[in-house]
Short mmCIF file of C-alpha atoms in Angstrom, two decimals:
data_model
loop_
_atom_site.label_atom_id
_atom_site.label_comp_id
_atom_site.label_asym_id
_atom_site.label_seq_id
_atom_site.Cartn_x
_atom_site.Cartn_y
_atom_site.Cartn_z
CA UNK P 7 -14.54 25.35 31.94
CA UNK P 8 -10.95 23.66 31.84
CA UNK P 9 -8.18 26.39 29.96
CA UNK P 10 -7.93 23.38 27.35
CA UNK P 11 -11.42 23.78 25.83
CA UNK P 12 -11.08 27.37 25.00
CA UNK P 13 -10.66 28.60 21.70
CA UNK P 14 -11.32 31.23 19.10
CA UNK P 15 -14.73 30.08 18.31
CA UNK P 16 -16.99 33.18 17.03
CA UNK P 17 -20.42 32.30 16.68
CA UNK P 18 -21.88 30.88 13.01
CA UNK P 19 -23.95 34.16 13.17
CA UNK P 20 -21.82 36.69 13.45
CA UNK P 21 -19.55 35.11 10.83
CA UNK P 22 -22.76 34.71 8.54
CA UNK P 23 -23.34 38.55 9.17
CA UNK P 24 -19.52 39.55 8.63
CA UNK P 25 -19.54 37.81 5.42
CA UNK P 26 -22.67 38.76 4.12
CA UNK P 27 -21.42 42.55 4.28
CA UNK P 28 -17.95 41.60 2.31
CA UNK P 29 -18.48 40.32 -1.30
CA UNK P 30 -15.07 38.74 -1.52
CA UNK P 31 -15.69 36.64 1.56
CA UNK P 32 -19.20 35.74 0.10
CA UNK P 33 -17.44 34.63 -3.08
CA UNK P 34 -15.24 32.63 -1.19
CA UNK P 35 -17.80 30.58 0.88
CA UNK P 36 -20.10 30.11 -2.39
CA UNK P 37 -18.02 30.13 -5.54
CA UNK P 38 -14.41 29.34 -4.65
CA UNK P 39 -13.93 25.76 -6.15
CA UNK P 40 -10.07 26.01 -7.26
CA UNK P 41 -6.82 27.72 -6.11
CA UNK P 42 -7.34 29.86 -9.14
CA UNK P 43 -10.54 31.21 -7.80
CA UNK P 44 -8.94 31.38 -4.53
CA UNK P 45 -5.75 33.42 -5.58
CA UNK P 46 -8.15 36.09 -7.14
CA UNK P 47 -10.11 36.48 -4.18
CA UNK P 48 -7.29 36.55 -1.92
CA UNK P 49 -5.56 39.41 -4.23
CA UNK P 50 -8.62 41.31 -3.84
CA UNK P 51 -8.77 40.73 0.13
CA UNK P 52 -5.08 41.84 0.30
CA UNK P 53 -6.11 45.18 -1.70
CA UNK P 54 -9.11 46.05 0.42
CA UNK P 55 -7.19 45.38 3.57
CA UNK P 56 -9.63 42.58 4.68
CA UNK P 57 -7.44 39.98 4.86
CA UNK P 58 -6.06 41.51 8.13
CA UNK P 59 -9.34 40.22 9.57
CA UNK P 60 -8.71 36.71 11.22
CA UNK P 61 -12.11 35.44 9.83
CA UNK P 62 -11.02 36.37 6.42
CA UNK P 63 -7.65 35.17 6.70
CA UNK P 64 -8.43 31.74 8.14
CA UNK P 65 -11.18 31.38 5.35
CA UNK P 66 -8.14 31.42 2.93
CA UNK P 67 -6.11 29.48 4.87
CA UNK P 68 -8.81 26.72 5.54
CA UNK P 69 -9.60 26.28 1.63
CA UNK P 70 -6.05 26.14 0.82
CA UNK P 71 -5.01 23.69 3.56
CA UNK P 72 -7.83 21.59 3.72
CA UNK P 73 -9.69 21.57 0.58
CA UNK P 74 -9.26 18.84 -1.87
CA UNK P 75 -8.16 21.11 -4.86
CA UNK P 76 -5.91 23.27 -2.17
CA UNK P 77 -2.27 23.72 -1.94
CA UNK P 78 -0.38 23.39 1.10
CA UNK P 79 2.62 25.31 0.41
CA UNK P 80 0.24 28.26 -0.54
CA UNK P 81 -1.44 27.67 2.68
CA UNK P 82 1.75 27.86 4.20
CA UNK P 83 2.68 31.41 2.68
CA UNK P 84 -0.78 32.63 3.82
CA UNK P 85 -0.21 31.28 7.12
CA UNK P 86 3.23 33.23 7.57
CA UNK P 87 1.73 36.39 6.74
CA UNK P 88 -0.81 36.17 9.34
CA UNK P 89 0.26 38.15 12.76
CA UNK P 90 -0.81 36.31 15.82
CA UNK P 91 -2.69 33.59 14.56
CA UNK P 92 -4.98 32.50 16.70
CA UNK P 93 -6.05 28.58 17.76
CA UNK P 94 -7.93 27.90 14.66
CA UNK P 95 -5.83 29.22 12.37
CA UNK P 96 -2.59 27.07 14.01
CA UNK P 97 -4.79 24.09 14.18
CA UNK P 98 -5.97 24.52 10.51
CA UNK P 99 -2.18 24.38 9.20
CA UNK P 100 -1.12 21.95 11.26
CA UNK P 101 -3.90 19.47 10.57
CA UNK P 102 -3.39 20.43 6.36
CA UNK P 103 0.35 19.32 6.78
CA UNK P 104 -0.52 16.22 8.79
CA UNK P 105 -2.56 14.96 5.80
CA UNK P 106 -0.04 16.36 3.07
CA UNK P 107 3.00 14.57 1.56
CA UNK P 108 5.38 16.58 4.06
CA UNK P 109 3.71 15.71 7.60
CA UNK P 110 6.95 16.44 9.25
CA UNK P 111 6.29 20.31 8.71
CA UNK P 112 2.71 19.28 11.05
CA UNK P 113 5.41 18.43 13.96
CA UNK P 114 7.83 21.52 13.54
CA UNK P 115 4.89 23.82 13.17
CA UNK P 116 3.54 21.95 16.91
CA UNK P 117 7.10 22.72 18.28
CA UNK P 118 6.80 26.19 17.28
CA UNK P 119 3.60 26.95 18.50
CA UNK P 120 4.98 25.40 21.97
CA UNK P 121 7.84 27.70 22.09
CA UNK P 122 6.89 30.90 20.04
CA UNK P 123 3.59 31.29 20.39
CA UNK P 124 1.06 32.93 23.26
CA UNK P 125 -1.59 30.51 22.03
CA UNK P 126 -0.91 26.99 23.06
CA UNK P 127 -2.18 23.62 21.93
CA UNK P 128 -5.48 22.32 23.00
CA UNK P 129 -7.80 19.37 22.89
CA UNK P 130 -8.03 19.51 18.77
CA UNK P 131 -4.54 20.10 17.98
CA UNK P 132 -3.23 16.81 19.25
CA UNK P 133 -4.99 14.40 16.79
CA UNK P 134 -3.40 16.06 14.08
CA UNK P 135 0.31 15.70 15.71
CA UNK P 136 -0.28 11.97 16.27
CA UNK P 137 -1.55 11.49 12.69
CA UNK P 138 1.95 13.12 11.61
CA UNK P 139 3.48 10.91 13.73
CA UNK P 140 1.60 7.82 12.25
CA UNK P 141 2.39 8.89 8.54
CA UNK P 142 6.22 9.51 9.39
CA UNK P 143 6.55 5.78 11.40
CA UNK P 144 7.70 7.85 14.46
CA UNK P 145 5.60 6.21 17.07
CA UNK P 146 8.70 6.17 19.29
CA UNK P 147 9.13 10.12 19.36
CA UNK P 148 5.20 10.32 19.90
CA UNK P 149 5.34 8.35 23.15
CA UNK P 150 6.82 12.05 24.38
CA UNK P 151 3.69 13.85 23.26
CA UNK P 152 1.73 10.81 24.70
CA UNK P 153 3.18 11.60 27.92
CA UNK P 154 2.17 15.61 27.65
CA UNK P 155 -1.38 14.35 27.10
CA UNK P 156 -1.18 12.38 30.23
CA UNK P 157 -0.07 15.35 32.09
CA UNK P 158 -2.94 17.49 30.77
CA UNK P 159 -5.32 14.94 31.97
CA UNK P 160 -6.51 14.45 28.11
CA UNK P 161 -5.90 10.77 27.96
CA UNK P 162 -9.38 9.44 28.10
CA UNK P 163 -10.71 11.63 25.41
CA UNK P 164 -12.00 9.09 22.64
CA UNK P 165 -10.66 11.09 19.69
CA UNK P 166 -7.05 11.82 21.00
CA UNK P 167 -7.27 8.15 22.64
CA UNK P 168 -7.76 6.73 19.14
CA UNK P 169 -5.52 8.46 17.50
CA UNK P 170 -2.62 7.53 19.67
CA UNK P 171 -3.73 3.80 19.86
CA UNK P 172 -3.78 3.86 15.66
CA UNK P 173 -0.18 5.33 15.65
CA UNK P 174 1.27 2.62 17.84
CA UNK P 175 -0.74 -0.07 16.02
CA UNK P 176 0.23 1.29 12.70
CA UNK P 177 4.20 1.63 13.85
CA UNK P 178 4.04 -1.90 15.16
CA UNK P 179 4.17 -0.89 18.82
CA UNK P 180 1.67 -3.47 19.89
CA UNK P 181 2.39 -3.49 23.44
CA UNK P 182 1.63 0.45 23.77
CA UNK P 183 -1.43 -0.20 21.57
CA UNK P 184 -2.98 -3.05 23.33
CA UNK P 185 -2.31 -1.22 26.80
CA UNK P 186 -4.60 1.47 25.48
CA UNK P 187 -6.98 -1.13 23.82
CA UNK P 188 -7.08 -2.76 26.96
CA UNK P 189 -7.65 0.08 29.26
CA UNK P 190 -10.69 1.62 27.30
CA UNK P 191 -13.74 0.10 28.44
CA UNK P 192 -15.91 1.75 25.74
CA UNK P 193 -16.88 -0.76 22.51
CA UNK P 194 -15.21 1.77 20.18
CA UNK P 195 -15.25 0.04 16.53
CA UNK P 196 -12.43 2.80 15.64
CA UNK P 197 -10.20 1.75 18.42
CA UNK P 198 -11.06 -2.19 17.45
CA UNK P 199 -10.13 -1.50 13.87
CA UNK P 200 -6.89 0.17 14.59
CA UNK P 201 -6.06 -2.59 16.75
CA UNK P 202 -7.08 -5.25 14.18
CA UNK P 203 -5.16 -3.59 11.47
CA UNK P 204 -2.01 -3.27 13.55
CA UNK P 205 -2.09 -7.31 14.33
CA UNK P 206 -2.69 -7.78 10.84
CA UNK P 207 0.17 -5.72 9.45
CA UNK P 208 2.56 -7.49 12.31
CA UNK P 209 1.48 -10.65 10.98
CA UNK P 210 -0.50 -12.00 13.79
CA UNK P 211 -3.43 -13.26 12.22
CA UNK P 212 -4.93 -15.51 14.81
CA UNK P 213 -5.32 -12.86 17.13
CA UNK P 214 -6.20 -10.56 14.63
CA UNK P 215 -9.29 -12.52 13.79
CA UNK P 216 -10.25 -13.45 16.98
CA UNK P 217 -10.79 -9.85 17.74
CA UNK P 218 -12.88 -9.35 14.71
CA UNK P 219 -15.06 -12.18 15.87
CA UNK P 220 -15.69 -10.33 19.34
CA UNK P 221 -16.67 -7.26 18.04
CA UNK P 222 -20.37 -6.61 18.59
CA UNK P 223 -20.32 -4.25 16.05
CA UNK P 224 -18.42 -4.24 12.69
CA UNK P 225 -18.49 -1.45 10.24
CA UNK P 226 -16.99 -1.88 6.42
CA UNK P 227 -13.65 -0.77 7.79
CA UNK P 228 -13.72 -3.85 10.00
CA UNK P 229 -14.57 -5.96 7.16
CA UNK P 230 -11.93 -4.35 4.82
CA UNK P 231 -9.21 -4.34 7.53
CA UNK P 232 -9.92 -8.04 8.34
CA UNK P 233 -9.91 -9.14 4.54
CA UNK P 234 -6.87 -7.01 3.54
CA UNK P 235 -5.30 -8.89 6.59
CA UNK P 236 -5.60 -12.54 4.83
CA UNK P 237 -4.75 -10.80 1.69
CA UNK P 238 -1.51 -9.28 2.61
CA UNK P 239 -0.61 -12.59 4.52
CA UNK P 240 -1.37 -14.82 1.64
CA UNK P 241 -4.47 -16.31 2.71
CA UNK P 242 -6.26 -15.75 -0.52
CA UNK P 243 -9.27 -18.56 0.50
CA UNK P 244 -9.68 -17.35 3.86
CA UNK P 245 -10.26 -13.84 2.17
CA UNK P 246 -12.82 -14.75 -0.06
CA UNK P 247 -14.58 -17.09 2.70
CA UNK P 248 -14.80 -14.06 4.92
CA UNK P 249 -16.08 -11.62 1.64
CA UNK P 250 -19.02 -14.30 1.24
CA UNK P 251 -20.05 -14.25 5.14
CA UNK P 252 -19.75 -10.06 4.64
CA UNK P 253 -22.36 -10.49 1.76
CA UNK P 254 -24.77 -12.82 3.45
CA UNK P 255 -24.71 -10.30 6.23
CA UNK P 256 -25.51 -7.74 3.77
CA UNK P 257 -22.62 -5.36 4.65
CA UNK P 258 -21.57 -3.18 1.17
CA UNK P 259 -18.21 -3.51 0.40
CA UNK P 260 -16.05 -0.43 0.00
CA UNK P 261 -13.85 -0.18 -2.95
CA UNK P 262 -10.86 -1.04 -0.81
CA UNK P 263 -12.51 -4.43 0.11
CA UNK P 264 -13.30 -4.94 -3.57
CA UNK P 265 -9.57 -4.48 -4.77
CA UNK P 266 -8.20 -6.93 -2.01
CA UNK P 267 -10.74 -9.39 -3.04
CA UNK P 268 -9.86 -9.15 -6.99
CA UNK P 269 -6.24 -9.57 -5.57
CA UNK P 270 -7.21 -12.59 -3.75
CA UNK P 271 -9.25 -13.92 -7.09
CA UNK P 272 -6.06 -12.97 -9.04
CA UNK P 273 -3.70 -15.37 -7.31
CA UNK P 274 -6.04 -18.15 -6.71
CA UNK P 275 -7.15 -18.27 -10.03
CA UNK P 276 -10.66 -17.96 -9.15
CA UNK P 277 -12.24 -16.48 -12.61
CA UNK P 278 -16.05 -17.06 -11.66
CA UNK P 279 -15.70 -15.09 -8.31
CA UNK P 280 -13.54 -12.63 -10.10
CA UNK P 281 -16.21 -12.05 -13.05
CA UNK P 282 -19.01 -11.80 -10.22
CA UNK P 283 -16.78 -8.57 -8.63
CA UNK P 284 -16.40 -7.09 -11.94
CA UNK P 285 -20.17 -7.37 -12.69
CA UNK P 286 -20.76 -6.14 -8.82
CA UNK P 287 -18.39 -3.18 -9.72
CA UNK P 288 -20.60 -2.49 -13.00
CA UNK P 289 -24.10 -3.02 -11.43
CA UNK P 290 -23.47 -0.77 -8.36
CA UNK P 291 -21.72 2.05 -10.33
CA UNK P 292 -18.70 1.82 -8.36
CA UNK P 293 -16.30 4.67 -9.26
CA UNK P 294 -13.63 3.14 -11.54
CA UNK P 295 -10.66 4.92 -10.48
CA UNK P 296 -7.28 3.73 -11.11
CA UNK P 297 -6.78 1.53 -8.13
CA UNK P 298 -10.10 -0.44 -8.98
CA UNK P 299 -9.20 -0.83 -12.83
CA UNK P 300 -5.73 -1.82 -12.34
CA UNK P 301 -7.10 -4.38 -10.05
CA UNK P 302 -9.58 -5.70 -12.34
CA UNK P 303 -6.93 -5.94 -15.06
CA UNK P 304 -4.68 -7.84 -12.97
CA UNK P 305 -7.27 -10.31 -11.86
CA UNK P 306 -8.34 -10.90 -15.49
CA UNK P 307 -4.44 -11.42 -16.37
CA UNK P 308 -3.72 -13.82 -13.46
CA UNK P 309 -6.76 -15.67 -14.38
CA UNK P 310 -5.40 -16.13 -17.90
CA UNK P 311 -8.41 -14.25 -19.14
CA UNK P 312 -6.26 -11.57 -21.42
CA UNK P 313 -9.34 -10.69 -23.63
CA UNK P 314 -11.27 -9.12 -20.59
CA UNK P 315 -8.52 -7.59 -19.19
CA UNK P 316 -7.50 -5.66 -22.72
CA UNK P 317 -11.44 -4.82 -22.79
CA UNK P 318 -11.56 -3.47 -19.33
CA UNK P 319 -7.98 -1.50 -20.09
CA UNK P 320 -9.28 -0.06 -23.38
CA UNK P 321 -12.54 1.26 -21.97
CA UNK P 322 -11.30 2.59 -18.53
CA UNK P 323 -11.99 6.13 -18.12
CA UNK P 324 -9.49 6.52 -15.81
CA UNK P 325 -6.01 4.77 -16.92
CA UNK P 326 -3.25 5.68 -14.69
CA UNK P 327 0.59 4.24 -15.03
CA UNK P 328 -0.27 1.28 -12.89
CA UNK P 329 -2.94 0.35 -15.17
CA UNK P 330 -0.52 0.15 -18.18
CA UNK P 331 1.92 -1.68 -16.31
CA UNK P 332 -0.75 -4.38 -14.99
CA UNK P 333 -1.70 -4.67 -18.69
CA UNK P 334 1.94 -4.95 -20.16
CA UNK P 335 2.88 -7.43 -17.26
CA UNK P 336 -0.25 -9.62 -18.07
CA UNK P 337 0.41 -9.75 -21.72
CA UNK P 338 3.68 -10.47 -21.39
CA UNK P 339 3.27 -13.55 -18.93
CA UNK P 340 0.25 -14.81 -20.88
CA UNK P 341 1.96 -15.63 -24.17
CA UNK P 342 1.56 -12.25 -25.77
CA UNK P 343 5.09 -10.77 -25.50
CA UNK P 344 4.69 -8.82 -29.29
CA UNK P 345 1.47 -7.19 -27.89
CA UNK P 346 3.51 -6.23 -24.70
CA UNK P 347 6.23 -4.89 -26.32
CA UNK P 348 3.59 -2.75 -28.50
CA UNK P 349 2.01 -1.65 -25.55
CA UNK P 350 5.28 -0.41 -24.16
CA UNK P 351 6.36 1.50 -27.03
CA UNK P 352 2.51 3.16 -26.84
CA UNK P 353 2.90 3.84 -23.34
CA UNK P 354 6.38 5.97 -24.46
CA UNK P 355 4.25 7.78 -26.98
CA UNK P 356 1.38 8.96 -24.18
CA UNK P 357 1.55 11.97 -21.82
CA UNK P 358 2.60 9.24 -19.09
CA UNK P 359 6.26 8.20 -18.39
CA UNK P 360 7.56 4.42 -17.73
CA UNK P 361 8.58 3.43 -14.53
CA UNK P 362 10.61 0.74 -13.08
CA UNK P 363 7.53 -1.37 -12.96
CA UNK P 364 6.97 -0.73 -16.95
CA UNK P 365 10.38 -2.01 -17.78
CA UNK P 366 9.96 -4.99 -15.70
CA UNK P 367 6.98 -5.94 -17.59
CA UNK P 368 8.81 -5.43 -21.18
CA UNK P 369 11.88 -7.49 -19.83
CA UNK P 370 9.54 -10.18 -18.94
CA UNK P 371 8.01 -10.14 -22.37
CA UNK P 372 11.71 -10.24 -23.75
CA UNK P 373 12.75 -13.01 -21.48
CA UNK P 374 9.56 -15.14 -22.46
CA UNK P 375 10.16 -14.78 -26.24
CA UNK P 376 13.70 -15.58 -25.91
CA UNK P 377 14.81 -11.94 -27.45
CA UNK P 378 18.12 -11.10 -25.40
CA UNK P 379 19.12 -8.21 -27.77
CA UNK P 380 15.84 -6.82 -26.88
CA UNK P 381 16.26 -7.41 -23.30
CA UNK P 382 19.61 -5.62 -23.41
CA UNK P 383 18.18 -2.56 -25.32
CA UNK P 384 15.49 -1.97 -22.71
CA UNK P 385 17.71 -2.43 -19.95
CA UNK P 386 19.99 0.18 -21.44
CA UNK P 387 16.93 2.45 -22.28
CA UNK P 388 15.95 2.38 -18.80
CA UNK P 389 19.28 3.44 -17.50
CA UNK P 390 20.22 6.07 -20.17
CA UNK P 391 17.02 7.56 -21.39
CA UNK P 392 14.78 7.33 -18.03
CA UNK P 393 17.31 7.50 -15.42
CA UNK P 394 16.08 4.63 -13.68
CA UNK P 395 18.30 2.83 -11.45
CA UNK P 396 18.17 -1.46 -11.96
CA UNK P 397 16.37 -3.19 -9.00
CA UNK P 398 16.92 -6.21 -7.85
CA UNK P 399 13.89 -7.56 -10.11
CA UNK P 400 15.48 -5.89 -13.39
CA UNK P 401 18.83 -7.74 -12.59
CA UNK P 402 16.73 -10.97 -12.12
CA UNK P 403 15.24 -10.65 -15.44
CA UNK P 404 18.39 -10.00 -17.20
CA UNK P 405 20.12 -12.96 -15.44
CA UNK P 406 17.36 -14.95 -16.06
CA UNK P 407 17.15 -13.85 -20.12
CA UNK P 408 21.01 -14.54 -20.27
CA UNK P 409 21.06 -17.84 -18.36
CA UNK P 410 18.06 -19.45 -20.57
CA UNK P 411 19.77 -18.30 -23.56
CA UNK P 412 22.94 -19.95 -22.15
CA UNK P 413 25.13 -16.61 -21.95
CA UNK P 414 26.29 -17.85 -18.70
CA UNK P 415 29.74 -15.69 -18.65
CA UNK P 416 27.30 -12.23 -19.52
CA UNK P 417 25.02 -13.36 -16.66
CA UNK P 418 28.01 -13.68 -14.48
CA UNK P 419 29.40 -10.49 -15.27
CA UNK P 420 26.43 -8.52 -14.74
CA UNK P 421 26.16 -10.49 -11.14
CA UNK P 422 29.72 -9.58 -10.46
CA UNK P 423 29.04 -5.64 -11.45
CA UNK P 424 25.66 -5.32 -9.62
CA UNK P 425 25.64 -2.08 -6.98
CA UNK P 426 23.14 -4.24 -4.93
CA UNK P 427 23.40 -7.63 -3.29
CA UNK P 428 21.95 -10.68 -5.49
CA UNK P 429 19.34 -12.30 -3.74
CA UNK P 430 18.19 -16.11 -3.59
CA UNK P 431 16.00 -15.57 -6.69
CA UNK P 432 19.24 -14.35 -8.69
CA UNK P 433 21.40 -17.37 -7.50
CA UNK P 434 18.44 -19.85 -8.02
CA UNK P 435 18.12 -18.74 -11.75
CA UNK P 436 22.05 -18.76 -12.46
CA UNK P 437 22.01 -22.21 -10.69
CA UNK P 438 19.07 -23.45 -12.92
CA UNK P 439 20.65 -22.23 -16.13
CA UNK P 440 24.06 -23.86 -15.02
CA UNK P 441 22.21 -27.08 -14.73
CA UNK P 442 20.17 -26.56 -18.03
CA UNK P 443 23.89 -25.84 -19.99
CA UNK P 444 26.22 -27.94 -17.84
CA UNK P 445 28.35 -25.36 -16.31
CA UNK P 446 29.78 -27.21 -12.99
CA UNK P 447 32.16 -24.70 -11.77
CA UNK P 448 29.61 -21.70 -12.07
CA UNK P 449 26.98 -24.15 -10.47
CA UNK P 450 28.86 -24.32 -7.61
CA UNK P 451 29.40 -20.65 -7.04
CA UNK P 452 26.03 -20.36 -7.35
CA UNK P 453 25.13 -22.90 -5.03
CA UNK P 454 27.27 -21.68 -2.32
CA UNK P 455 25.98 -18.19 -2.19
CA UNK P 456 22.58 -19.33 -2.20
CA UNK P 457 23.11 -21.57 0.47
CA UNK P 458 24.68 -18.70 2.48
CA UNK P 459 21.84 -16.53 2.00
CA UNK P 460 19.41 -19.26 3.14
CA UNK P 461 21.01 -22.46 4.82
CA UNK P 462 17.34 -24.07 4.79
CA UNK P 463 16.71 -23.52 1.07
CA UNK P 464 16.34 -26.66 -0.47
CA UNK P 465 16.51 -25.65 -3.98
CA UNK P 466 20.11 -25.39 -3.98
CA UNK P 467 20.49 -29.06 -2.82
CA UNK P 468 18.04 -30.22 -5.28
CA UNK P 469 19.64 -28.67 -8.23
CA UNK P 470 23.24 -29.72 -7.26
CA UNK P 471 22.09 -33.30 -6.58
CA UNK P 472 20.33 -33.30 -10.13
CA UNK P 473 23.35 -31.71 -11.62
CA UNK P 474 25.78 -34.41 -10.31
CA UNK P 475 23.28 -37.07 -11.18
CA UNK P 476 22.88 -35.82 -14.94
CA UNK P 477 26.60 -35.78 -15.15
CA UNK P 478 27.54 -39.20 -13.72
CA UNK P 479 28.56 -38.02 -10.52
CA UNK P 480 26.12 -40.03 -8.39
CA UNK P 481 28.18 -40.31 -5.27
CA UNK P 482 28.43 -36.40 -5.00
CA UNK P 483 24.37 -36.25 -5.75
CA UNK P 484 23.82 -38.69 -2.72
CA UNK P 485 26.29 -36.64 -0.72
CA UNK P 486 23.75 -33.56 -1.75
CA UNK P 487 20.94 -35.25 -0.55
CA UNK P 488 22.32 -36.86 2.72
CA UNK P 489 23.32 -33.41 3.15
CA UNK P 490 19.73 -32.32 3.29
CA UNK P 491 18.33 -35.12 5.26
CA UNK P 492 21.19 -34.36 8.28
CA UNK P 493 20.08 -30.73 8.16
CA UNK P 494 16.66 -31.78 8.08
CA UNK P 495 15.86 -29.80 5.18
CA UNK P 496 12.76 -30.85 3.40
CA UNK P 497 11.58 -29.76 -0.04
CA UNK P 498 8.81 -27.20 -0.39
CA UNK P 499 5.58 -29.28 -1.14
CA UNK P 500 3.63 -28.45 -4.31
CA UNK P 501 0.28 -26.12 -3.86
CA UNK P 502 -2.46 -25.76 -6.17
CA UNK P 503 -5.95 -24.49 -6.34
CA UNK P 504 -9.03 -25.19 -8.35
CA UNK P 505 -11.98 -23.48 -8.66
CA UNK P 506 -15.29 -25.47 -8.44
CA UNK P 507 -18.67 -23.86 -8.90
CA UNK P 508 -17.17 -20.76 -7.60
CA UNK P 509 -15.62 -22.43 -4.52
CA UNK P 510 -12.22 -22.67 -4.49
CA UNK P 511 -10.04 -25.74 -3.22
CA UNK P 512 -6.59 -25.76 -2.52
CA UNK P 513 -4.14 -28.60 -2.33
CA UNK P 514 -0.84 -29.85 -1.18
CA UNK P 515 1.13 -32.91 -2.10
CA UNK P 516 -1.95 -34.42 -2.90
CA UNK P 517 -3.96 -33.37 0.46
CA UNK P 518 -6.27 -30.78 0.82
CA UNK P 519 -5.51 -27.90 3.47
CA UNK P 520 -7.32 -27.50 6.44
CA UNK P 521 -7.43 -23.78 7.23
CA UNK P 522 -6.76 -23.22 10.85
CA UNK P 523 -9.21 -20.44 10.59
CA UNK P 524 -12.41 -22.33 9.54
CA UNK P 525 -13.46 -22.79 12.89
CA UNK P 526 -13.66 -19.09 13.44
CA UNK P 527 -14.98 -18.18 10.23
CA UNK P 528 -17.73 -20.91 10.75
CA UNK P 529 -18.56 -19.25 14.42
CA UNK P 530 -19.07 -15.56 12.13
CA UNK P 531 -21.77 -17.58 10.14
CA UNK P 532 -23.53 -19.14 12.96
#
C-alpha cells in the first residue's frame, strides 16, 4: 500500500471498548451537545490524565473543531496541548479552520505540518487546504499545492480533483478549471456543478447553460447553480422558466433555489408566482430561517404587497437584521415613510443594532417624504452614535434629498467633502436636480464629471439638452443631440414586464424581448 494512504486509524471495535471503560469518554460520545458540556468533560479528562491518550484528545478536538456548536479557537488551544499529534489530529484541526471564519490558519497549520512534524500530509489532508485557498480567493497560491499533488500522483483522486477544480472555478481561473474538467473522463456531477458555477460567476451564461443542458444527471445543486446564474446576471424570466422545468421534472427545490426564485419574482413584480413560492414554503415545511424570511419579505415589498410583507415579518420565528432592513426599505419605497421610520425606531430598541443598510432604508423614507432635517439627523446619527462610515449609497441618498429640496449648494458641499469618489448615480442625481431648479452652472459641472466617468452614458447628454431647451438655448440643445449622434450614443430603451396568468412577459420599446436562451430551455423540456 502506498505510504500516502497510511494513517492512524484504530478499529472501531478498539475505540468502542476503550470508551466503554472510561465514563467521561462515554459521556463525550453520547451526552455532549454544547461547548459547556465539552469543557466540563475536558476538565475531568485533564484531571484524570486521560487527556494524554490520543483517542481522548482527538475526540475533544473533533467536537470543538467540527461540531455545529463547537469553537475553533478552543479547538486550537486543545491542539497546542497535544504532544506529537497524529495524522487524524492534524487533519481535524486543518479541516476545522478551513471551514471557519479564519481559513488562513488552515494554510498556516498545513505549512507547519510540512516543516516541523514527522507526520506528513496524506490524501485526506489536501481537500481541506484547497478549500481554505478557495474561501480566501487565493487560487494562484493554490497552484503550488496543485504541483505537489501532481508530484505525489494524487491528481486523479476524485475528491482531491474536485476540490482543485472548485477552487479554480470559484476564483475565476476558468482556463485552469476547464483543463481539469476536460481531462476527467468520468461523469462526475460535482465537477460539472463547479464548472457551471464558475462560468456563471464570470458572466458566461451561454456556456454555463450549454454545460447544464449536456449533463446526463443533474442534482438539486445543478439546478440551483443554473437558476442562481440567471438571477445573478439579471435574467429573471429565464430563471422562472427554468424553475418551471425543474418542477415538471419533479426536482425538489432547496431553500437556496427558492430564495433565488423569490428574488426573480421580486424584480419582475411577478406576484402570482411569488405567492405560489410562499405557499410552497408553508406547505412543505421549508425551514423559515432568516435568509428565506428576508427573501419573502423582499419579494412582497417589490411586488407592492406591503400588507403580506408585514404579515410575514411579524409572524417570522427568526427575524435577523436583514429581515428588519428589508421591511424598512420596503415600507419606505411603497409610500409608508412614517411606518418605515417607526420600524427603524423599534429596531433601535430591539436587541439588534442598525447597520449601514438600515440607514439606507430610513434615509430613503426621508427622501420619499421630503424630510430634509430628519435625513440630516439620521445621517449624523449613523456617523456619531453608531460609528458607521457613509458609503456611496448613503451619500447618494443625501444628494438626492437635498437636490429634490433645491438645496443644491449643500449638495455640492457634501460632494466636495466626500472621502470617496462620487459615482455616476450621484452626478446624475445632482444633474437632474439642477435641471429641475434651473442651476445651469452646477449642471455643467455635474455633466462634465458624469461624462468623465462614462463617455457613453446617454443621460448626461439628454438632461443637458433638455435643460438648454427649457431655458431657450436651442442651439446648445441641438449641439448636445448632435454630439450624441456623432459618438453613436443611444438613449437606453425603456423596459417593462407584465404578469399574465402566472407567465411573465418582458417588453422593450414596444417590442417583446426574444431571449437567446429560449431554444436551450426548450431543449430541456423535450
